[in-house]
Structure formats: structure tokens, C-alpha cells
CSV table of C-alpha atoms and ligand atoms in Angstrom, one decimal:
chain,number,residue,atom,x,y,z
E,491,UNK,CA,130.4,-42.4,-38.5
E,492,UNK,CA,132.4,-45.7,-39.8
E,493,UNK,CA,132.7,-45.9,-43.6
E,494,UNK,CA,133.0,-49.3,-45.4
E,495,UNK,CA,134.1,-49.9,-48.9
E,496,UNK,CA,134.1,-52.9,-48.6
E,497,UNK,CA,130.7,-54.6,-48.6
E,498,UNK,CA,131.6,-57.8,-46.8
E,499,UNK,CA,132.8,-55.8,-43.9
E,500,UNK,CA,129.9,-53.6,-43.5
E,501,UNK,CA,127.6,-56.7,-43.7
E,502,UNK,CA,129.4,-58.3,-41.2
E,503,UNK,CA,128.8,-55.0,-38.4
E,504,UNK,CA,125.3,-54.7,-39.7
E,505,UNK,CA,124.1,-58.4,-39.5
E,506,UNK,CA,125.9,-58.3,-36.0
E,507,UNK,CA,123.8,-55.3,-35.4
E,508,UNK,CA,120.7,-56.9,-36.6
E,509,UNK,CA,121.3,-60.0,-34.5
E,510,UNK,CA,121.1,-58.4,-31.6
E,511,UNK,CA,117.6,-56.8,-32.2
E,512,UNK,CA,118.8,-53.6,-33.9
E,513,UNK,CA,116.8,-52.2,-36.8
E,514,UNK,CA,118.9,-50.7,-39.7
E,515,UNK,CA,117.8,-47.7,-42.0
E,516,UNK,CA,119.2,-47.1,-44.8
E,517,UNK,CA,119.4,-44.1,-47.4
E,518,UNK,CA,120.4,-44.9,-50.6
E,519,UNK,CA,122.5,-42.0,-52.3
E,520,UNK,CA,124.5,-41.0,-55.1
E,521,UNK,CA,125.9,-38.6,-53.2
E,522,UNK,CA,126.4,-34.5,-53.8
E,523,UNK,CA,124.2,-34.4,-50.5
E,524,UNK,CA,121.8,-31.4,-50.1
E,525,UNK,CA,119.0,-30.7,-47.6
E,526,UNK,CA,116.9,-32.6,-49.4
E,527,UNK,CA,118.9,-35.7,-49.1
E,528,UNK,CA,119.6,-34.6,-45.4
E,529,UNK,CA,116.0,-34.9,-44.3
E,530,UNK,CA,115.2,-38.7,-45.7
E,531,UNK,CA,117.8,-39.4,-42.9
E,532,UNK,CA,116.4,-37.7,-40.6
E,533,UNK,CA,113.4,-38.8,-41.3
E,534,UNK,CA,114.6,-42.4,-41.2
E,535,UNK,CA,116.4,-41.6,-37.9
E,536,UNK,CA,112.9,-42.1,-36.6
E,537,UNK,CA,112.3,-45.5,-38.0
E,538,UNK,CA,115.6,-47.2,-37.3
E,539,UNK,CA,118.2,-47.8,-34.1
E,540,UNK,CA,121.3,-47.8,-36.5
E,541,UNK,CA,121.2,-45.4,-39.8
E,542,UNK,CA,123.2,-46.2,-42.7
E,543,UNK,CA,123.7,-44.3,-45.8
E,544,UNK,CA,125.7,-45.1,-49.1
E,545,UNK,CA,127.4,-43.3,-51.6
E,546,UNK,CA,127.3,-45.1,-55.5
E,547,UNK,CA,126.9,-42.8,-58.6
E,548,UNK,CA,125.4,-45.8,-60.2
E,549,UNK,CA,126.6,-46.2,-63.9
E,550,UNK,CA,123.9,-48.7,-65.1
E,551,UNK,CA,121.2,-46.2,-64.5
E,552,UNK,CA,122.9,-43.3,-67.0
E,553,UNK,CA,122.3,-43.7,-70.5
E,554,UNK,CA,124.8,-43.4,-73.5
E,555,UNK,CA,124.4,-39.8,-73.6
E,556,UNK,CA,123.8,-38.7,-70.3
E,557,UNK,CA,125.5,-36.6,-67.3
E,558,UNK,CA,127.3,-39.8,-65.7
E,559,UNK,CA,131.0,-38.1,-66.1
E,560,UNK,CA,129.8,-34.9,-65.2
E,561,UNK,CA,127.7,-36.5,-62.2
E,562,UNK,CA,128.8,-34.1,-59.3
E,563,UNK,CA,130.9,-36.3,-56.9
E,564,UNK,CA,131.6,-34.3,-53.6
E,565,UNK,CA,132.8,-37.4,-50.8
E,566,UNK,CA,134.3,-35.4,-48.6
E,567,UNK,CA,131.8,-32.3,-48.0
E,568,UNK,CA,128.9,-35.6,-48.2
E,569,UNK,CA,131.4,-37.1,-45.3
E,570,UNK,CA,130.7,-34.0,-43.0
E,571,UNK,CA,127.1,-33.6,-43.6
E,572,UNK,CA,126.3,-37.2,-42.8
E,573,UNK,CA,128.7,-37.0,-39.6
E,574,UNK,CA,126.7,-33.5,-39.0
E,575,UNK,CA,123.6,-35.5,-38.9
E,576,UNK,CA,125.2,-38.5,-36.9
E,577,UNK,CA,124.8,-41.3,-39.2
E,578,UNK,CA,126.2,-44.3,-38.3
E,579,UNK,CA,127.6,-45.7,-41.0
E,580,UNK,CA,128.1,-44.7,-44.7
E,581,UNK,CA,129.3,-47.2,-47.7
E,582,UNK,CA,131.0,-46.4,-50.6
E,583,UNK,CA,131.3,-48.8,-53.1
E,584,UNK,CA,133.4,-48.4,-56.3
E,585,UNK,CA,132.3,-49.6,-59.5
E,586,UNK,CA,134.4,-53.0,-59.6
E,587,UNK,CA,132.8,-53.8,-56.4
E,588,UNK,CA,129.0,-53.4,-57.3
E,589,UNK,CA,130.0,-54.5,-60.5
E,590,UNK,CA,133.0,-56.8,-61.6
E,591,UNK,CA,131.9,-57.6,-64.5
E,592,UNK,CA,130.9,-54.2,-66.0
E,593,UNK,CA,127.5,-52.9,-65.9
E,594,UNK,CA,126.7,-56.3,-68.7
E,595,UNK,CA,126.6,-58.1,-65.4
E,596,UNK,CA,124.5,-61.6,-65.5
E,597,UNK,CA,121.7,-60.7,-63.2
E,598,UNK,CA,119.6,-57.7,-63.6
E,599,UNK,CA,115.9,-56.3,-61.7
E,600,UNK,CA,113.1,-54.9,-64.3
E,601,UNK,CA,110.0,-54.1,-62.9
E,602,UNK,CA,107.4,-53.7,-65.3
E,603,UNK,CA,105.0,-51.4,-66.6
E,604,UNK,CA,105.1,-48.1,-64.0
E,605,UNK,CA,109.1,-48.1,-65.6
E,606,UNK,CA,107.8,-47.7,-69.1
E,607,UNK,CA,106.2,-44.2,-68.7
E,608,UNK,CA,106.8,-40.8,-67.7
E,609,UNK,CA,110.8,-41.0,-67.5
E,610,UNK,CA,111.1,-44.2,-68.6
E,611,UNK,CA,109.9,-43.3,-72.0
E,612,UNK,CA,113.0,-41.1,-72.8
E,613,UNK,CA,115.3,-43.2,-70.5
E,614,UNK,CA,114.5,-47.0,-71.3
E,615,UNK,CA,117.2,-48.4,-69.5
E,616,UNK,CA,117.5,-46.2,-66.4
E,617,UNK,CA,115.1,-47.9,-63.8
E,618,UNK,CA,116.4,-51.6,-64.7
E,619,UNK,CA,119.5,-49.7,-63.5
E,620,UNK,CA,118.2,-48.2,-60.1
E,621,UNK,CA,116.4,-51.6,-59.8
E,622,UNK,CA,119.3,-53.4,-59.7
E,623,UNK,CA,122.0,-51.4,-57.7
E,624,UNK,CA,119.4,-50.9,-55.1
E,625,UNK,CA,118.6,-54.6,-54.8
E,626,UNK,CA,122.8,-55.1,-54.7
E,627,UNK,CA,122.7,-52.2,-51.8
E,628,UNK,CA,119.4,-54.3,-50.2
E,629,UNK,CA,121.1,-57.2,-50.2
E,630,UNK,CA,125.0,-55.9,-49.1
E,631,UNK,CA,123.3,-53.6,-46.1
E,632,UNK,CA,120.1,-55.7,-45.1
E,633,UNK,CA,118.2,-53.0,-44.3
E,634,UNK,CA,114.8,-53.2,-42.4
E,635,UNK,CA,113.3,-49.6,-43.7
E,636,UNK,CA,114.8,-47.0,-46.5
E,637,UNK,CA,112.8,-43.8,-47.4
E,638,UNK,CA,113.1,-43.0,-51.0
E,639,UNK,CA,112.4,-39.0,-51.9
E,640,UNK,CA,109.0,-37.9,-53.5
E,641,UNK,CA,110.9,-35.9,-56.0
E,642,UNK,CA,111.7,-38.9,-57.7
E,643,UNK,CA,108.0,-40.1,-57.3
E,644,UNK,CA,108.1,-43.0,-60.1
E,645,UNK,CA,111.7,-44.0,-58.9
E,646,UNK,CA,109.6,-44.8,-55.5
E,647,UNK,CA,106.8,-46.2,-56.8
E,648,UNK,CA,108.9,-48.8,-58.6
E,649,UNK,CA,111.1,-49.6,-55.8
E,650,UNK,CA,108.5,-50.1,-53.9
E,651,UNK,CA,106.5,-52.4,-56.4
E,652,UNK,CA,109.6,-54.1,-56.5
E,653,UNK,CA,109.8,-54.7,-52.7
E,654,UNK,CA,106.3,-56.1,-52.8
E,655,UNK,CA,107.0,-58.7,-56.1
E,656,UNK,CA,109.6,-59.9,-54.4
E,657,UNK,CA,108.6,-60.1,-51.0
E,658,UNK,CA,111.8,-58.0,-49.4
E,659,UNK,CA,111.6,-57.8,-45.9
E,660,UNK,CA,111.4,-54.5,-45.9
E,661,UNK,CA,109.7,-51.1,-45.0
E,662,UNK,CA,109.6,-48.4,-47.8
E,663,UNK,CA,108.8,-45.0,-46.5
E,664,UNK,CA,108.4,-41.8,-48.8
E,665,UNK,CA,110.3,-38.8,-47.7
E,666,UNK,CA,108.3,-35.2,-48.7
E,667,UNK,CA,109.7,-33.2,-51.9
E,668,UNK,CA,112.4,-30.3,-50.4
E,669,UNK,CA,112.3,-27.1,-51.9
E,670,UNK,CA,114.5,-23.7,-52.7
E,671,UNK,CA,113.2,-20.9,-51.2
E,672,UNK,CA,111.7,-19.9,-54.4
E,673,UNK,CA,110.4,-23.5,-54.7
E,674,UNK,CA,112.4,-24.9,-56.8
E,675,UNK,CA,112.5,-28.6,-56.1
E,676,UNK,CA,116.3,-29.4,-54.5
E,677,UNK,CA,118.2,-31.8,-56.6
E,678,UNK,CA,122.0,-32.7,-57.4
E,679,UNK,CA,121.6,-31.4,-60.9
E,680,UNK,CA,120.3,-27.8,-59.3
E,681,UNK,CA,124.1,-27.0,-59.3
E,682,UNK,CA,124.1,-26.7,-63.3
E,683,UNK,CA,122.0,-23.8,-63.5
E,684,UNK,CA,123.3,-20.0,-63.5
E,685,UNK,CA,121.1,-17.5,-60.9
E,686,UNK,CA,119.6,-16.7,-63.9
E,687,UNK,CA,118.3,-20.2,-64.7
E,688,UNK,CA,117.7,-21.4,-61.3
E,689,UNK,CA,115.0,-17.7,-60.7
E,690,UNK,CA,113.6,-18.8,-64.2
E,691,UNK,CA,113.3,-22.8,-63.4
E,692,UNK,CA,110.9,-21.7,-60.3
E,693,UNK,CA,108.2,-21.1,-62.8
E,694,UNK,CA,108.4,-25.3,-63.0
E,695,UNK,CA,106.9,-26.0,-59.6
E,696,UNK,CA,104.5,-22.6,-60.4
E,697,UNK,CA,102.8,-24.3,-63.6
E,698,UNK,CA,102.2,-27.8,-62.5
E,699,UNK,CA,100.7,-26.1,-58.8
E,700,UNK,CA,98.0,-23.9,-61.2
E,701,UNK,CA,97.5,-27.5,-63.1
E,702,UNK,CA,96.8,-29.1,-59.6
E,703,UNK,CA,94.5,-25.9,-58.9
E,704,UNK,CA,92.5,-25.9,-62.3
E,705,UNK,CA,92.1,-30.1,-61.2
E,706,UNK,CA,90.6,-29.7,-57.9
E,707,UNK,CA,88.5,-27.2,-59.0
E,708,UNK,CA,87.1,-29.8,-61.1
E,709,UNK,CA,88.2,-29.3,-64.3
E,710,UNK,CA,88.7,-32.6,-65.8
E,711,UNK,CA,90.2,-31.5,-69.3
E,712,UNK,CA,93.2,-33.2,-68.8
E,713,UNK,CA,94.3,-33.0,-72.3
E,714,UNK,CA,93.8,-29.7,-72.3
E,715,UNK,CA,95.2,-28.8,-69.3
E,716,UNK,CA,98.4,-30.6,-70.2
E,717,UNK,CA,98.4,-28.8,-73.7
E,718,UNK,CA,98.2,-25.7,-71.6
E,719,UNK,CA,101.0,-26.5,-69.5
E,720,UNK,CA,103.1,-27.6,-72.1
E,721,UNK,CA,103.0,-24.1,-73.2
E,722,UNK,CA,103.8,-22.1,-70.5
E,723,UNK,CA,106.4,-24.1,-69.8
E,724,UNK,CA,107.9,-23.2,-73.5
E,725,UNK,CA,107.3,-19.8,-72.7
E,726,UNK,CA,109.3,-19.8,-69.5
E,727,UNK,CA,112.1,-21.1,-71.9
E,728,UNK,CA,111.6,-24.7,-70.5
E,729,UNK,CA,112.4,-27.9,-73.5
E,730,UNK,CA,109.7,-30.4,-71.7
E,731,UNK,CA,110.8,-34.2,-72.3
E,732,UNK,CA,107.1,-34.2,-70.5
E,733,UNK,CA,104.3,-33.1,-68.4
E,734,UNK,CA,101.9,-35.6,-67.5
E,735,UNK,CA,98.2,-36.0,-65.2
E,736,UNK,CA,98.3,-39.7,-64.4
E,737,UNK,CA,96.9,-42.2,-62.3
E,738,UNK,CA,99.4,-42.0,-58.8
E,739,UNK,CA,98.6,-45.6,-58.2
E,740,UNK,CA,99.7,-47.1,-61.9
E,741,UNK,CA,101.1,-44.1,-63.6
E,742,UNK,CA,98.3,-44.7,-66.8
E,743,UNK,CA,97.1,-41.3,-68.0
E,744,UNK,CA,94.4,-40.2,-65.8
E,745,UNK,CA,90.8,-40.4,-66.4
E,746,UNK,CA,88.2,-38.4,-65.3
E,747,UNK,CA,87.3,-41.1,-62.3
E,748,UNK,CA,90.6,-40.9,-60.8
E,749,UNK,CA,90.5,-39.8,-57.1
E,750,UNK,CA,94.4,-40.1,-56.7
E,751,UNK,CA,96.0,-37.9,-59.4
E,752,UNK,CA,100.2,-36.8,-60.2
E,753,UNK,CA,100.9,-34.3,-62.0
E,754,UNK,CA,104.4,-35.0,-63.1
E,755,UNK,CA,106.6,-33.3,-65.2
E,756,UNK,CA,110.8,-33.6,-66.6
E,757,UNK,CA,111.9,-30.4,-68.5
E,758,UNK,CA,115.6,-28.8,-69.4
E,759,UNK,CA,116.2,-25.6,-67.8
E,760,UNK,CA,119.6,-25.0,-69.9
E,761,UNK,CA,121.8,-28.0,-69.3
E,762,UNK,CA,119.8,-29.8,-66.5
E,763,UNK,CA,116.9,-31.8,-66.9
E,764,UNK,CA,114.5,-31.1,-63.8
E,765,UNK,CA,111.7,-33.3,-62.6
E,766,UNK,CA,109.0,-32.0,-60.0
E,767,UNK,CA,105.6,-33.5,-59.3
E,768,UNK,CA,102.5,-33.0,-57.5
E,769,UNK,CA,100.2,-35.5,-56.2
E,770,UNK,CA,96.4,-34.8,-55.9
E,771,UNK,CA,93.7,-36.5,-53.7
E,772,UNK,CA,90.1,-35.4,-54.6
E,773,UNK,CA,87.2,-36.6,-53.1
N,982,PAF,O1,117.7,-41.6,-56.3
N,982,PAF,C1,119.0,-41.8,-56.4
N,982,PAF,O2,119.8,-41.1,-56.0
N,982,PAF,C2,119.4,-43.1,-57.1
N,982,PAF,O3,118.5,-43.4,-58.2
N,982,PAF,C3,119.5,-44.3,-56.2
N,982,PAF,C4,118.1,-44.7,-55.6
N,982,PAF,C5,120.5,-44.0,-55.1
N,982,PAF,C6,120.0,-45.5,-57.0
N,982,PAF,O4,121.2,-45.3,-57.5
């Protein structure tokens, strides 16, 4: 695996690449890699001749009081999992590169509407910052197909709105939701939670499944249902930010006609915030 910093230099071997019919993948990462991570490249192996992946913890999409300093950077065990998995080519940016002139830079990427709910109504800022870095990355690595994870559903759903707006060249592919063995959805921020937490934090992906249960048995209470939710997650010594049945298309609170339903939720298990989500298709 070649690694660039520098992005001039890795756009110069991928657009030599591409010019000679090669398609490039790309996984966009802030790195602390984990199985999850490990299987949108392998997944994207089978999309792409040349896989790419990059490594940015991505300032302008942490708010004021969020975990950005305590962001778990880990390059070199990231380095031998990626070379494990034979990628070809991983950047690493640092922050002057993506952005010289601070994270106030000039040009920024908002995408409308699906970024105001569900996460975006506590974090306001955060998916003009993903919007942005990952058009920078776009444009630095030229990629032809990324997969973005299902754990971050909305973070796809936006990205890929985003691709479509602005006609990008390029294939967005969704990557299934990786799980603990006691199903606990895998994420960088898993790492914050004692064995303690992490057995009690399973209940998370157990509430929102009897939800997505009670819904395809065709109870279409969804107020009530959420109430419910709300309340076992309390029990279980969750603080829910929130737990929402929406539309999966548009993200607007579901309605009783909705064939394509996610149940999405963001809680604090101790110091992490944890997001997990199911989507529904009835018929
Ligand atoms: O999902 C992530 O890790 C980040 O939001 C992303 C897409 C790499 C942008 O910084």
C-alpha cells in the first residue's frame, strides 16, 4: 500500500490510473479502523480495479463541545489493517492541507433538508462539515464509486443527495451495519465504554428491533411506539438525544402510508453517544 500526504501527488498516480481505464474506490475514513470499516473495503474491492482509502479526523464536522481532541487516532495499527486487506493506496491529509485557511474556509457544501433532522437537530453544523471534506476528498482522489456505512444512515443519504444535486460522477454504494457479537453496532466511539457499558448499550439495537417488530405487525402508533421506546431506553440507563420512525426516503416523521420506514435512534451510553438504525420495507 502507497500512502500520500500530499494530495497533488496522489492525484497525479490516480488520474494516471484512471487514464488508463482503471476504476478507483474509495473509502472515506477518520480512521481508528474496525471491522466495520474493514468490510466497506471489501465490499468496494468488488466495484473498483484500484481501492483507495483515506485517513482525516475532520475538524469542521465536530462541534464546540464535542469529542474532536479525544477523537481516537490510531495511524499506525489503521496502516496494518488496510495493508492486511491490500488496499492500494491510503491518504492522510493534515489539517493545513484540507484546510489552509482554518475550518472558516471560503467555500463550503450544505445539503438541505434531510441535514436538519434526526442528528442534525442537535448537531447543526456537522453535516455541512462531512459535506464539505468529502467533496475536498472527491475532488483530490477522483473516485468513480465510495460505499458509505449504514450505520451512519443519514450521513449516506446526504452524501448521496449530494452526489445527485451536483451531478458527481460517481457511484454511491451503502455498506450493511457491522455488529458486536452481542449486537451492538461497531463504531470508533465503542472504545469509550467499560464492559459494563458496552453489555448494557446492546439493549440499544434490542429496543429499536421490538419497535421494527410492533411496525410490521402493523401497528401504526408511531407516537406511541416512540414514547414507548423512549422509555425503555431511560430504563436501560440510556440519555436519548433521539429516537425516531421516519420516512427512509426524506427523513420526515413517518405516516401511516409509508411503505419504506427507519427507525433511527442517537443515545449516551456513559460518555459516547451511540447511533443505530433499522430500516423497514412493508408491503
Ligand atoms: O463517516 C465518517 O467517518 C466521516 O463522517 C467521513 C465520511 C469520513 C467524513 O469525515
Amino acid at each position: 500500500m502507497q500512502i500520500f500526504q500530499d494530495p497533488y501527488q496522489i492525484q497525479q498516480e490516480l488520474r494516471a490510473l484512471k487514464c488508463a481505464g482503471k476504476r478507483i474506490g474509495l473509502i472515506p475514513t477518520m480512521g481508528n479502523l474496525h471491522r466495520g470499516h474493514l468490510s466497506l473495503f471489501k465490499l468496494a474491492r468488488k466495484h473498483c480495479d484500484v481501492l483507495v482509502g483515506s485517513i482525516f479526523v475532520n475538524p469542521m464536522q465536530f462541534g464546540a463541545n464535542e469529542d474532536l481532541d479525544k477523537y481516537p487516532r490510531t495511524l499506525t495499527n489503521d496502516v496494518k489493517k488496510l495493508q492486511s486487506i491490500k488496499v492500494d493506496y491510503l491518504f492522510t491529509p493534515t489539517n493545513e492541507i484540507i484546510y489552509p485557511l482554518g475550518t472558516k474556509i471560503n467555500t463550503s457544501v450544505e445539503v438541505n433538508r434531510l441535514t436538519k433532522r434526526l442528528c442534525g437537530e442537535s448537531r447543526p453544523q456537522h453535516f455541512k462539515g462531512v459535506a464539505t471534506v468529502v467533496n475536498i476528498l472527491f475532488n483530490i482522489l477522483m473516485p468513480d464509486v465510495v460505499v458509505f456505512g449504514k450505520k451512519d444512515y443519514q450521513q449516506y443519504l446526504i452524501l448521496s443527495a449530494m452526489v445527485k444535486d451536483l451531478f458527481l460522477p460517481i457511484e454511491i454504494i451503502a455498506g450493511e451495519i457491522i455488529r458486536e457479537d452481542n449486537g451492538l453496532a461497531m463504531s470508533s466511539r465503542n472504545k469509550f465504554l467499560t464492559e459494563q457499558e458496552k453489555d448494557k448499550a446492546a439493549a440499544l439495537r434490542q429496543i429499536i428491533s421490538d419497535c421494527g417488530n410492533e411496525i410490521c405487525s402493523g401497528n401504526k402508533n408511531f407516537m406511541q411506539l416512540k414514547k414507548q421506546a423512549i422509555a425503555s431506553l431511560k430504563e436501560q440507563s440510556f440519555k436519548v438525544d433521539y429516537f425516531d420512525i421516519c420516512n427512509a426516503i426524506n427523513l420526515e416523521d413517518a405516516t401511516a402510508n409509508d411503505k419504506q420506514i427507519l427507525i433511527a435512534c442517537a443515545a449516551w451510553m456513559g460518555q459516547p453517544r451511540l447511533l443505530d438504525n433499522l430500516e423497514i420495507t412493508l408491503n
